[in-house]
Structure formats: structure tokens, C-alpha cells
mmCIF file with all atom_site columns, C-alpha atoms in Angstrom:
data_model
loop_
_atom_site.group_PDB
_atom_site.id
_atom_site.type_symbol
_atom_site.label_atom_id
_atom_site.label_alt_id
_atom_site.label_comp_id
_atom_site.label_asym_id
_atom_site.label_entity_id
_atom_site.label_seq_id
_atom_site.pdbx_PDB_ins_code
_atom_site.Cartn_x
_atom_site.Cartn_y
_atom_site.Cartn_z
_atom_site.occupancy
_atom_site.B_iso_or_equiv
_atom_site.pdbx_formal_charge
_atom_site.auth_seq_id
_atom_site.auth_comp_id
_atom_site.auth_asym_id
_atom_site.auth_atom_id
_atom_site.pdbx_PDB_model_num
ATOM 1   C CA . UNK A 1 1   ? -0.206 -0.172 0.077  1.00 0.00 ? 1   UNK A CA 1
ATOM 2   C CA . UNK A 1 2   ? 0.964  3.684  -0.906 1.00 0.00 ? 2   UNK A CA 1
ATOM 3   C CA . UNK A 1 3   ? 0.991  6.848  1.106  1.00 0.00 ? 3   UNK A CA 1
ATOM 4   C CA . UNK A 1 4   ? -0.225 9.407  -0.690 1.00 0.00 ? 4   UNK A CA 1
ATOM 5   C CA . UNK A 1 5   ? 2.724  11.936 0.035  1.00 0.00 ? 5   UNK A CA 1
ATOM 6   C CA . UNK A 1 6   ? 0.780  15.418 0.756  1.00 0.00 ? 6   UNK A CA 1
ATOM 7   C CA . UNK A 1 7   ? -0.794 13.179 3.676  1.00 0.00 ? 7   UNK A CA 1
ATOM 8   C CA . UNK A 1 8   ? 2.163  12.307 4.724  1.00 0.00 ? 8   UNK A CA 1
ATOM 9   C CA . UNK A 1 9   ? 3.431  15.313 5.166  1.00 0.00 ? 9   UNK A CA 1
ATOM 10  C CA . UNK A 1 10  ? -0.041 16.668 6.935  1.00 0.00 ? 10  UNK A CA 1
ATOM 11  C CA . UNK A 1 11  ? 0.586  14.123 9.425  1.00 0.00 ? 11  UNK A CA 1
ATOM 12  C CA . UNK A 1 12  ? 4.425  14.432 10.183 1.00 0.00 ? 12  UNK A CA 1
ATOM 13  C CA . UNK A 1 13  ? 3.069  18.354 10.393 1.00 0.00 ? 13  UNK A CA 1
ATOM 14  C CA . UNK A 1 14  ? 1.370  16.965 13.883 1.00 0.00 ? 14  UNK A CA 1
ATOM 15  C CA . UNK A 1 15  ? 4.904  16.426 14.975 1.00 0.00 ? 15  UNK A CA 1
ATOM 16  C CA . UNK A 1 16  ? 6.710  19.517 16.907 1.00 0.00 ? 16  UNK A CA 1
ATOM 17  C CA . UNK A 1 17  ? 10.455 19.034 15.843 1.00 0.00 ? 17  UNK A CA 1
ATOM 18  C CA . UNK A 1 18  ? 13.327 21.640 16.771 1.00 0.00 ? 18  UNK A CA 1
ATOM 19  C CA . UNK A 1 19  ? 14.325 24.250 14.066 1.00 0.00 ? 19  UNK A CA 1
ATOM 20  C CA . UNK A 1 20  ? 18.063 24.233 13.330 1.00 0.00 ? 20  UNK A CA 1
ATOM 21  C CA . UNK A 1 21  ? 20.557 25.600 10.809 1.00 0.00 ? 21  UNK A CA 1
ATOM 22  C CA . UNK A 1 22  ? 23.358 22.765 10.365 1.00 0.00 ? 22  UNK A CA 1
ATOM 23  C CA . UNK A 1 23  ? 26.650 24.192 8.781  1.00 0.00 ? 23  UNK A CA 1
ATOM 24  C CA . UNK A 1 24  ? 29.760 23.229 6.996  1.00 0.00 ? 24  UNK A CA 1
ATOM 25  C CA . UNK A 1 25  ? 33.086 25.208 6.389  1.00 0.00 ? 25  UNK A CA 1
ATOM 26  C CA . UNK A 1 26  ? 32.867 26.759 2.977  1.00 0.00 ? 26  UNK A CA 1
ATOM 27  C CA . UNK A 1 27  ? 29.981 28.638 4.383  1.00 0.00 ? 27  UNK A CA 1
ATOM 28  C CA . UNK A 1 28  ? 27.747 26.174 3.614  1.00 0.00 ? 28  UNK A CA 1
ATOM 29  C CA . UNK A 1 29  ? 24.154 26.424 5.510  1.00 0.00 ? 29  UNK A CA 1
ATOM 30  C CA . UNK A 1 30  ? 20.427 24.935 5.168  1.00 0.00 ? 30  UNK A CA 1
ATOM 31  C CA . UNK A 1 31  ? 17.718 24.797 7.848  1.00 0.00 ? 31  UNK A CA 1
ATOM 32  C CA . UNK A 1 32  ? 17.050 21.332 9.458  1.00 0.00 ? 32  UNK A CA 1
ATOM 33  C CA . UNK A 1 33  ? 13.961 19.932 11.396 1.00 0.00 ? 33  UNK A CA 1
ATOM 34  C CA . UNK A 1 34  ? 14.533 16.127 11.073 1.00 0.00 ? 34  UNK A CA 1
ATOM 35  C CA . UNK A 1 35  ? 17.145 16.602 13.226 1.00 0.00 ? 35  UNK A CA 1
ATOM 36  C CA . UNK A 1 36  ? 17.657 14.363 16.964 1.00 0.00 ? 36  UNK A CA 1
ATOM 37  C CA . UNK A 1 37  ? 20.004 13.289 20.190 1.00 0.00 ? 37  UNK A CA 1
ATOM 38  C CA . UNK A 1 38  ? 20.790 9.500  18.946 1.00 0.00 ? 38  UNK A CA 1
ATOM 39  C CA . UNK A 1 39  ? 23.684 8.268  21.955 1.00 0.00 ? 39  UNK A CA 1
ATOM 40  C CA . UNK A 1 40  ? 24.885 9.306  25.279 1.00 0.00 ? 40  UNK A CA 1
ATOM 41  C CA . UNK A 1 41  ? 27.678 7.438  25.545 1.00 0.00 ? 41  UNK A CA 1
ATOM 42  C CA . UNK A 1 42  ? 29.017 8.505  22.930 1.00 0.00 ? 42  UNK A CA 1
ATOM 43  C CA . UNK A 1 43  ? 27.705 11.718 22.274 1.00 0.00 ? 43  UNK A CA 1
ATOM 44  C CA . UNK A 1 44  ? 25.720 11.635 18.897 1.00 0.00 ? 44  UNK A CA 1
ATOM 45  C CA . UNK A 1 45  ? 23.046 13.194 16.472 1.00 0.00 ? 45  UNK A CA 1
ATOM 46  C CA . UNK A 1 46  ? 21.765 12.307 12.959 1.00 0.00 ? 46  UNK A CA 1
ATOM 47  C CA . UNK A 1 47  ? 20.188 14.330 10.659 1.00 0.00 ? 47  UNK A CA 1
ATOM 48  C CA . UNK A 1 48  ? 18.721 14.238 7.082  1.00 0.00 ? 48  UNK A CA 1
ATOM 49  C CA . UNK A 1 49  ? 19.730 16.379 4.138  1.00 0.00 ? 49  UNK A CA 1
ATOM 50  C CA . UNK A 1 50  ? 18.968 16.532 0.940  1.00 0.00 ? 50  UNK A CA 1
ATOM 51  C CA . UNK A 1 51  ? 20.278 14.645 -2.005 1.00 0.00 ? 51  UNK A CA 1
ATOM 52  C CA . UNK A 1 52  ? 20.683 17.944 -4.227 1.00 0.00 ? 52  UNK A CA 1
ATOM 53  C CA . UNK A 1 53  ? 21.962 19.691 -1.175 1.00 0.00 ? 53  UNK A CA 1
ATOM 54  C CA . UNK A 1 54  ? 25.400 21.977 -1.456 1.00 0.00 ? 54  UNK A CA 1
ATOM 55  C CA . UNK A 1 55  ? 25.607 21.092 2.056  1.00 0.00 ? 55  UNK A CA 1
ATOM 56  C CA . UNK A 1 56  ? 25.396 17.520 2.160  1.00 0.00 ? 56  UNK A CA 1
ATOM 57  C CA . UNK A 1 57  ? 28.825 17.612 -0.161 1.00 0.00 ? 57  UNK A CA 1
ATOM 58  C CA . UNK A 1 58  ? 30.204 19.799 1.856  1.00 0.00 ? 58  UNK A CA 1
ATOM 59  C CA . UNK A 1 59  ? 29.719 17.882 5.083  1.00 0.00 ? 59  UNK A CA 1
ATOM 60  C CA . UNK A 1 60  ? 30.900 14.375 3.161  1.00 0.00 ? 60  UNK A CA 1
ATOM 61  C CA . UNK A 1 61  ? 34.023 16.214 1.832  1.00 0.00 ? 61  UNK A CA 1
ATOM 62  C CA . UNK A 1 62  ? 35.333 17.542 5.083  1.00 0.00 ? 62  UNK A CA 1
ATOM 63  C CA . UNK A 1 63  ? 33.820 14.628 7.284  1.00 0.00 ? 63  UNK A CA 1
ATOM 64  C CA . UNK A 1 64  ? 32.203 17.684 9.875  1.00 0.00 ? 64  UNK A CA 1
ATOM 65  C CA . UNK A 1 65  ? 29.536 19.717 10.056 1.00 0.00 ? 65  UNK A CA 1
ATOM 66  C CA . UNK A 1 66  ? 27.611 21.875 12.656 1.00 0.00 ? 66  UNK A CA 1
ATOM 67  C CA . UNK A 1 67  ? 24.327 22.168 14.188 1.00 0.00 ? 67  UNK A CA 1
ATOM 68  C CA . UNK A 1 68  ? 22.729 25.755 15.674 1.00 0.00 ? 68  UNK A CA 1
ATOM 69  C CA . UNK A 1 69  ? 19.788 25.245 17.497 1.00 0.00 ? 69  UNK A CA 1
ATOM 70  C CA . UNK A 1 70  ? 17.340 28.054 16.710 1.00 0.00 ? 70  UNK A CA 1
ATOM 71  C CA . UNK A 1 71  ? 16.123 30.102 19.352 1.00 0.00 ? 71  UNK A CA 1
ATOM 72  C CA . UNK A 1 72  ? 12.461 31.400 19.852 1.00 0.00 ? 72  UNK A CA 1
ATOM 73  C CA . UNK A 1 73  ? 13.757 35.091 17.994 1.00 0.00 ? 73  UNK A CA 1
ATOM 74  C CA . UNK A 1 74  ? 15.225 33.517 15.184 1.00 0.00 ? 74  UNK A CA 1
ATOM 75  C CA . UNK A 1 75  ? 12.230 32.783 12.877 1.00 0.00 ? 75  UNK A CA 1
ATOM 76  C CA . UNK A 1 76  ? 13.665 35.074 10.047 1.00 0.00 ? 76  UNK A CA 1
ATOM 77  C CA . UNK A 1 77  ? 17.119 33.355 10.022 1.00 0.00 ? 77  UNK A CA 1
ATOM 78  C CA . UNK A 1 78  ? 15.401 29.876 9.743  1.00 0.00 ? 78  UNK A CA 1
ATOM 79  C CA . UNK A 1 79  ? 13.613 30.881 6.804  1.00 0.00 ? 79  UNK A CA 1
ATOM 80  C CA . UNK A 1 80  ? 16.838 32.602 5.157  1.00 0.00 ? 80  UNK A CA 1
ATOM 81  C CA . UNK A 1 81  ? 18.858 29.265 5.363  1.00 0.00 ? 81  UNK A CA 1
ATOM 82  C CA . UNK A 1 82  ? 15.741 27.027 4.062  1.00 0.00 ? 82  UNK A CA 1
ATOM 83  C CA . UNK A 1 83  ? 15.726 28.708 0.482  1.00 0.00 ? 83  UNK A CA 1
ATOM 84  C CA . UNK A 1 84  ? 18.260 27.908 -2.121 1.00 0.00 ? 84  UNK A CA 1
ATOM 85  C CA . UNK A 1 85  ? 21.308 29.985 -3.261 1.00 0.00 ? 85  UNK A CA 1
ATOM 86  C CA . UNK A 1 86  ? 24.880 30.777 -2.253 1.00 0.00 ? 86  UNK A CA 1
ATOM 87  C CA . UNK A 1 87  ? 24.487 33.952 -0.762 1.00 0.00 ? 87  UNK A CA 1
ATOM 88  C CA . UNK A 1 88  ? 22.580 32.365 2.411  1.00 0.00 ? 88  UNK A CA 1
ATOM 89  C CA . UNK A 1 89  ? 25.345 33.837 5.486  1.00 0.00 ? 89  UNK A CA 1
ATOM 90  C CA . UNK A 1 90  ? 25.523 37.892 3.644  1.00 0.00 ? 90  UNK A CA 1
ATOM 91  C CA . UNK A 1 91  ? 24.374 39.711 5.562  1.00 0.00 ? 91  UNK A CA 1
ATOM 92  C CA . UNK A 1 92  ? 23.956 37.918 8.436  1.00 0.00 ? 92  UNK A CA 1
ATOM 93  C CA . UNK A 1 93  ? 25.908 37.954 12.059 1.00 0.00 ? 93  UNK A CA 1
ATOM 94  C CA . UNK A 1 94  ? 28.331 34.677 12.413 1.00 0.00 ? 94  UNK A CA 1
ATOM 95  C CA . UNK A 1 95  ? 32.077 33.159 13.477 1.00 0.00 ? 95  UNK A CA 1
ATOM 96  C CA . UNK A 1 96  ? 33.547 30.004 13.071 1.00 0.00 ? 96  UNK A CA 1
ATOM 97  C CA . UNK A 1 97  ? 34.097 28.327 15.975 1.00 0.00 ? 97  UNK A CA 1
ATOM 98  C CA . UNK A 1 98  ? 36.185 25.489 15.390 1.00 0.00 ? 98  UNK A CA 1
ATOM 99  C CA . UNK A 1 99  ? 36.792 25.884 11.677 1.00 0.00 ? 99  UNK A CA 1
ATOM 100 C CA . UNK A 1 100 ? 32.411 25.395 11.471 1.00 0.00 ? 100 UNK A CA 1
ATOM 101 C CA . UNK A 1 101 ? 29.829 28.520 10.447 1.00 0.00 ? 101 UNK A CA 1
ATOM 102 C CA . UNK A 1 102 ? 27.944 29.607 14.217 1.00 0.00 ? 102 UNK A CA 1
ATOM 103 C CA . UNK A 1 103 ? 25.577 32.088 14.788 1.00 0.00 ? 103 UNK A CA 1
ATOM 104 C CA . UNK A 1 104 ? 25.365 33.899 17.832 1.00 0.00 ? 104 UNK A CA 1
ATOM 105 C CA . UNK A 1 105 ? 22.248 34.349 20.202 1.00 0.00 ? 105 UNK A CA 1
ATOM 106 C CA . UNK A 1 106 ? 21.304 30.516 19.661 1.00 0.00 ? 106 UNK A CA 1
ATOM 107 C CA . UNK A 1 107 ? 20.085 28.348 22.115 1.00 0.00 ? 107 UNK A CA 1
ATOM 108 C CA . UNK A 1 108 ? 22.588 25.487 21.601 1.00 0.00 ? 108 UNK A CA 1
ATOM 109 C CA . UNK A 1 109 ? 25.373 24.352 19.401 1.00 0.00 ? 109 UNK A CA 1
ATOM 110 C CA . UNK A 1 110 ? 26.900 20.875 18.454 1.00 0.00 ? 110 UNK A CA 1
ATOM 111 C CA . UNK A 1 111 ? 30.245 20.394 16.584 1.00 0.00 ? 111 UNK A CA 1
ATOM 112 C CA . UNK A 1 112 ? 30.002 17.511 15.224 1.00 0.00 ? 112 UNK A CA 1
ATOM 113 C CA . UNK A 1 113 ? 32.614 14.594 13.491 1.00 0.00 ? 113 UNK A CA 1
ATOM 114 C CA . UNK A 1 114 ? 31.211 12.735 10.672 1.00 0.00 ? 114 UNK A CA 1
ATOM 115 C CA . UNK A 1 115 ? 30.716 8.837  11.350 1.00 0.00 ? 115 UNK A CA 1
ATOM 116 C CA . UNK A 1 116 ? 28.554 8.035  8.536  1.00 0.00 ? 116 UNK A CA 1
ATOM 117 C CA . UNK A 1 117 ? 26.113 8.552  6.429  1.00 0.00 ? 117 UNK A CA 1
ATOM 118 C CA . UNK A 1 118 ? 23.386 6.364  4.776  1.00 0.00 ? 118 UNK A CA 1
ATOM 119 C CA . UNK A 1 119 ? 20.166 6.478  2.387  1.00 0.00 ? 119 UNK A CA 1
ATOM 120 C CA . UNK A 1 120 ? 16.844 7.655  2.992  1.00 0.00 ? 120 UNK A CA 1
ATOM 121 C CA . UNK A 1 121 ? 14.552 8.461  -0.214 1.00 0.00 ? 121 UNK A CA 1
ATOM 122 C CA . UNK A 1 122 ? 15.288 11.781 -1.446 1.00 0.00 ? 122 UNK A CA 1
ATOM 123 C CA . UNK A 1 123 ? 17.561 12.712 1.797  1.00 0.00 ? 123 UNK A CA 1
ATOM 124 C CA . UNK A 1 124 ? 21.051 10.958 3.236  1.00 0.00 ? 124 UNK A CA 1
ATOM 125 C CA . UNK A 1 125 ? 21.084 10.312 6.889  1.00 0.00 ? 125 UNK A CA 1
ATOM 126 C CA . UNK A 1 126 ? 24.185 11.672 8.558  1.00 0.00 ? 126 UNK A CA 1
ATOM 127 C CA . UNK A 1 127 ? 25.227 10.336 12.007 1.00 0.00 ? 127 UNK A CA 1
ATOM 128 C CA . UNK A 1 128 ? 27.567 12.773 13.767 1.00 0.00 ? 128 UNK A CA 1
ATOM 129 C CA . UNK A 1 129 ? 29.708 12.327 16.994 1.00 0.00 ? 129 UNK A CA 1
ATOM 130 C CA . UNK A 1 130 ? 29.380 15.319 18.823 1.00 0.00 ? 130 UNK A CA 1
ATOM 131 C CA . UNK A 1 131 ? 32.568 16.821 19.603 1.00 0.00 ? 131 UNK A CA 1
ATOM 132 C CA . UNK A 1 132 ? 32.385 19.936 20.486 1.00 0.00 ? 132 UNK A CA 1
ATOM 133 C CA . UNK A 1 133 ? 29.263 22.240 22.704 1.00 0.00 ? 133 UNK A CA 1
ATOM 134 C CA . UNK A 1 134 ? 27.227 24.806 23.864 1.00 0.00 ? 134 UNK A CA 1
ATOM 135 C CA . UNK A 1 135 ? 23.780 25.810 25.395 1.00 0.00 ? 135 UNK A CA 1
ATOM 136 C CA . UNK A 1 136 ? 22.321 28.953 26.903 1.00 0.00 ? 136 UNK A CA 1
ATOM 137 C CA . UNK A 1 137 ? 19.408 28.052 28.745 1.00 0.00 ? 137 UNK A CA 1
ATOM 138 C CA . UNK A 1 138 ? 17.787 31.210 29.586 1.00 0.00 ? 138 UNK A CA 1
ATOM 139 C CA . UNK A 1 139 ? 17.165 31.288 25.336 1.00 0.00 ? 139 UNK A CA 1
ATOM 140 C CA . UNK A 1 140 ? 13.597 29.391 24.426 1.00 0.00 ? 140 UNK A CA 1
ATOM 141 C CA . UNK A 1 141 ? 14.079 27.210 21.427 1.00 0.00 ? 141 UNK A CA 1
ATOM 142 C CA . UNK A 1 142 ? 12.829 27.366 17.973 1.00 0.00 ? 142 UNK A CA 1
ATOM 143 C CA . UNK A 1 143 ? 10.241 24.826 16.570 1.00 0.00 ? 143 UNK A CA 1
ATOM 144 C CA . UNK A 1 144 ? 8.266  23.607 13.947 1.00 0.00 ? 144 UNK A CA 1
ATOM 145 C CA . UNK A 1 145 ? 3.934  22.489 14.071 1.00 0.00 ? 145 UNK A CA 1
ATOM 146 C CA . UNK A 1 146 ? 1.674  22.556 11.731 1.00 0.00 ? 146 UNK A CA 1
ATOM 147 C CA . UNK A 1 147 ? 3.867  24.916 8.972  1.00 0.00 ? 147 UNK A CA 1
ATOM 148 C CA . UNK A 1 148 ? 4.109  27.739 11.744 1.00 0.00 ? 148 UNK A CA 1
ATOM 149 C CA . UNK A 1 149 ? 7.175  28.242 14.115 1.00 0.00 ? 149 UNK A CA 1
ATOM 150 C CA . UNK A 1 150 ? 6.425  28.302 17.648 1.00 0.00 ? 150 UNK A CA 1
ATOM 151 C CA . UNK A 1 151 ? 8.920  27.267 21.133 1.00 0.00 ? 151 UNK A CA 1
ATOM 152 C CA . UNK A 1 152 ? 8.144  25.321 24.442 1.00 0.00 ? 152 UNK A CA 1
ATOM 153 C CA . UNK A 1 153 ? 5.985  26.844 26.744 1.00 0.00 ? 153 UNK A CA 1
ATOM 154 C CA . UNK A 1 154 ? 7.554  24.896 30.314 1.00 0.00 ? 154 UNK A CA 1
ATOM 155 C CA . UNK A 1 155 ? 5.109  23.591 33.006 1.00 0.00 ? 155 UNK A CA 1
ATOM 156 C CA . UNK A 1 156 ? 6.895  23.945 35.995 1.00 0.00 ? 156 UNK A CA 1
ATOM 157 C CA . UNK A 1 157 ? 3.743  23.003 37.938 1.00 0.00 ? 157 UNK A CA 1
ATOM 158 C CA . UNK A 1 158 ? 4.722  19.296 36.849 1.00 0.00 ? 158 UNK A CA 1
ATOM 159 C CA . UNK A 1 159 ? 7.677  20.071 38.264 1.00 0.00 ? 159 UNK A CA 1
ATOM 160 C CA . UNK A 1 160 ? 11.215 18.312 36.295 1.00 0.00 ? 160 UNK A CA 1
ATOM 161 C CA . UNK A 1 161 ? 10.403 14.911 34.895 1.00 0.00 ? 161 UNK A CA 1
ATOM 162 C CA . UNK A 1 162 ? 13.195 13.152 36.689 1.00 0.00 ? 162 UNK A CA 1
ATOM 163 C CA . UNK A 1 163 ? 10.867 13.293 39.665 1.00 0.00 ? 163 UNK A CA 1
ATOM 164 C CA . UNK A 1 164 ? 7.950  11.902 37.944 1.00 0.00 ? 164 UNK A CA 1
ATOM 165 C CA . UNK A 1 165 ? 10.362 8.967  36.801 1.00 0.00 ? 165 UNK A CA 1
ATOM 166 C CA . UNK A 1 166 ? 12.508 8.219  39.908 1.00 0.00 ? 166 UNK A CA 1
ATOM 167 C CA . UNK A 1 167 ? 12.794 4.458  38.305 1.00 0.00 ? 167 UNK A CA 1
ATOM 168 C CA . UNK A 1 168 ? 14.086 5.541  35.173 1.00 0.00 ? 168 UNK A CA 1
ATOM 169 C CA . UNK A 1 169 ? 17.660 3.976  35.653 1.00 0.00 ? 169 UNK A CA 1
ATOM 170 C CA . UNK A 1 170 ? 20.005 6.999  34.958 1.00 0.00 ? 170 UNK A CA 1
ATOM 171 C CA . UNK A 1 171 ? 16.854 9.090  35.632 1.00 0.00 ? 171 UNK A CA 1
ATOM 172 C CA . UNK A 1 172 ? 15.760 11.158 32.512 1.00 0.00 ? 172 UNK A CA 1
ATOM 173 C CA . UNK A 1 173 ? 19.050 12.669 31.685 1.00 0.00 ? 173 UNK A CA 1
ATOM 174 C CA . UNK A 1 174 ? 20.241 9.255  30.336 1.00 0.00 ? 174 UNK A CA 1
ATOM 175 C CA . UNK A 1 175 ? 17.299 9.694  27.638 1.00 0.00 ? 175 UNK A CA 1
ATOM 176 C CA . UNK A 1 176 ? 18.123 9.582  24.334 1.00 0.00 ? 176 UNK A CA 1
ATOM 177 C CA . UNK A 1 177 ? 17.382 6.708  22.508 1.00 0.00 ? 177 UNK A CA 1
ATOM 178 C CA . UNK A 1 178 ? 15.219 5.063  24.745 1.00 0.00 ? 178 UNK A CA 1
ATOM 179 C CA . UNK A 1 179 ? 11.125 5.176  25.549 1.00 0.00 ? 179 UNK A CA 1
ATOM 180 C CA . UNK A 1 180 ? 10.178 7.099  28.320 1.00 0.00 ? 180 UNK A CA 1
ATOM 181 C CA . UNK A 1 181 ? 9.323  4.177  30.524 1.00 0.00 ? 181 UNK A CA 1
ATOM 182 C CA . UNK A 1 182 ? 5.327  3.070  31.240 1.00 0.00 ? 182 UNK A CA 1
ATOM 183 C CA . UNK A 1 183 ? 2.071  5.058  30.451 1.00 0.00 ? 183 UNK A CA 1
ATOM 184 C CA . UNK A 1 184 ? 2.059  8.459  32.118 1.00 0.00 ? 184 UNK A CA 1
ATOM 185 C CA . UNK A 1 185 ? -1.106 10.836 32.551 1.00 0.00 ? 185 UNK A CA 1
ATOM 186 C CA . UNK A 1 186 ? 1.213  14.246 31.754 1.00 0.00 ? 186 UNK A CA 1
ATOM 187 C CA . UNK A 1 187 ? -1.438 16.330 33.373 1.00 0.00 ? 187 UNK A CA 1
ATOM 188 C CA . UNK A 1 188 ? -3.525 18.359 30.278 1.00 0.00 ? 188 UNK A CA 1
#
């Protein structure tokens, strides 16, 4: 059975995703929302890039890429890097961090060494080992949901999730790659 691509796109639009700008030396960069943590030991991430992306070739050639995890106020930057073209960096503020293009005022930053690449339909999936990281916890992340930008709204009345799952080995800090244990009423 085949799924209509438009239906698939609509269903996937209901999944809130982080918004990142993935970069490589050159400079090359593209807005990417198909990004996730993969492993804590060693720290690894995965992301998917379109087969026609110049960034894909640059990352494969250099075996390195950066992940700028955008903050809530950086929607214009995300839109700029979502389009095709070679002049995306013109007129933007950026600097290099260990040879990789990095933007100021992001919610987070990861410098990665490319470890492997797998085919994934009209994309390739890149696996990277994180060799550098920086966070800015005061900046809420930019998210993408149902074709609009937004952000995460904390629910402090629920308390830290680690307090809600004391039986989770290693706590929720060890969560990448594992499902939240048991069925839980999130209080909504």
C-alpha cells in the first residue's frame, strides 16, 4: 500500500520538531528540522539532508558539521537558510567555532564529526559524534509545528520530569535513545 505524499506531509506536520541550521566549512548552511539526539555514550546526533543539498556534499567532504539549535526569536534566520542559493550568509552575523559556521544567540550549538551516512529516500541520514557543545538555557528553542514556528512552553507546575520517573535507570538525563518508561498522564 502506498501513502499519498501530501497526507504523509500533513501527518508529519503534527509532530513538533526543533529548528536548526546545520553548517559546514565554506560556508555552507541549511535549515534542518529532521534532527535528533541518538546516543549519550558517546554523544551522537543524526540528521537528514536532501540529496541535492550543497551542504550534504560539503559535510561529506570535510567529515564535519555544526548544528545551530535556533532560539525562539530566530525564525527569520531559519527562513533565510531554508531557501536555495549560495548567498545565505550575506548580511548575517556569524563566526567560526573550530572551523564551522556558528550563529550568535542560539539556544545551543553542537560541533560534530561525521561518522557515517545512510541512504534515506530523497535524503541521506548523517550520523555525527559530538566533539563540542554549548547551551544557553535562558533562550527557549525555536520549534516547527503545522507549518508555523513556535516555541516550547514550560509547565513548572509539573516539576522536573526526573522527579516523576524515579524508577528510570540513570534518570531522564540518560533518555536519548530510550522511550519514557510506562504510560504516564502528563496532566493535560
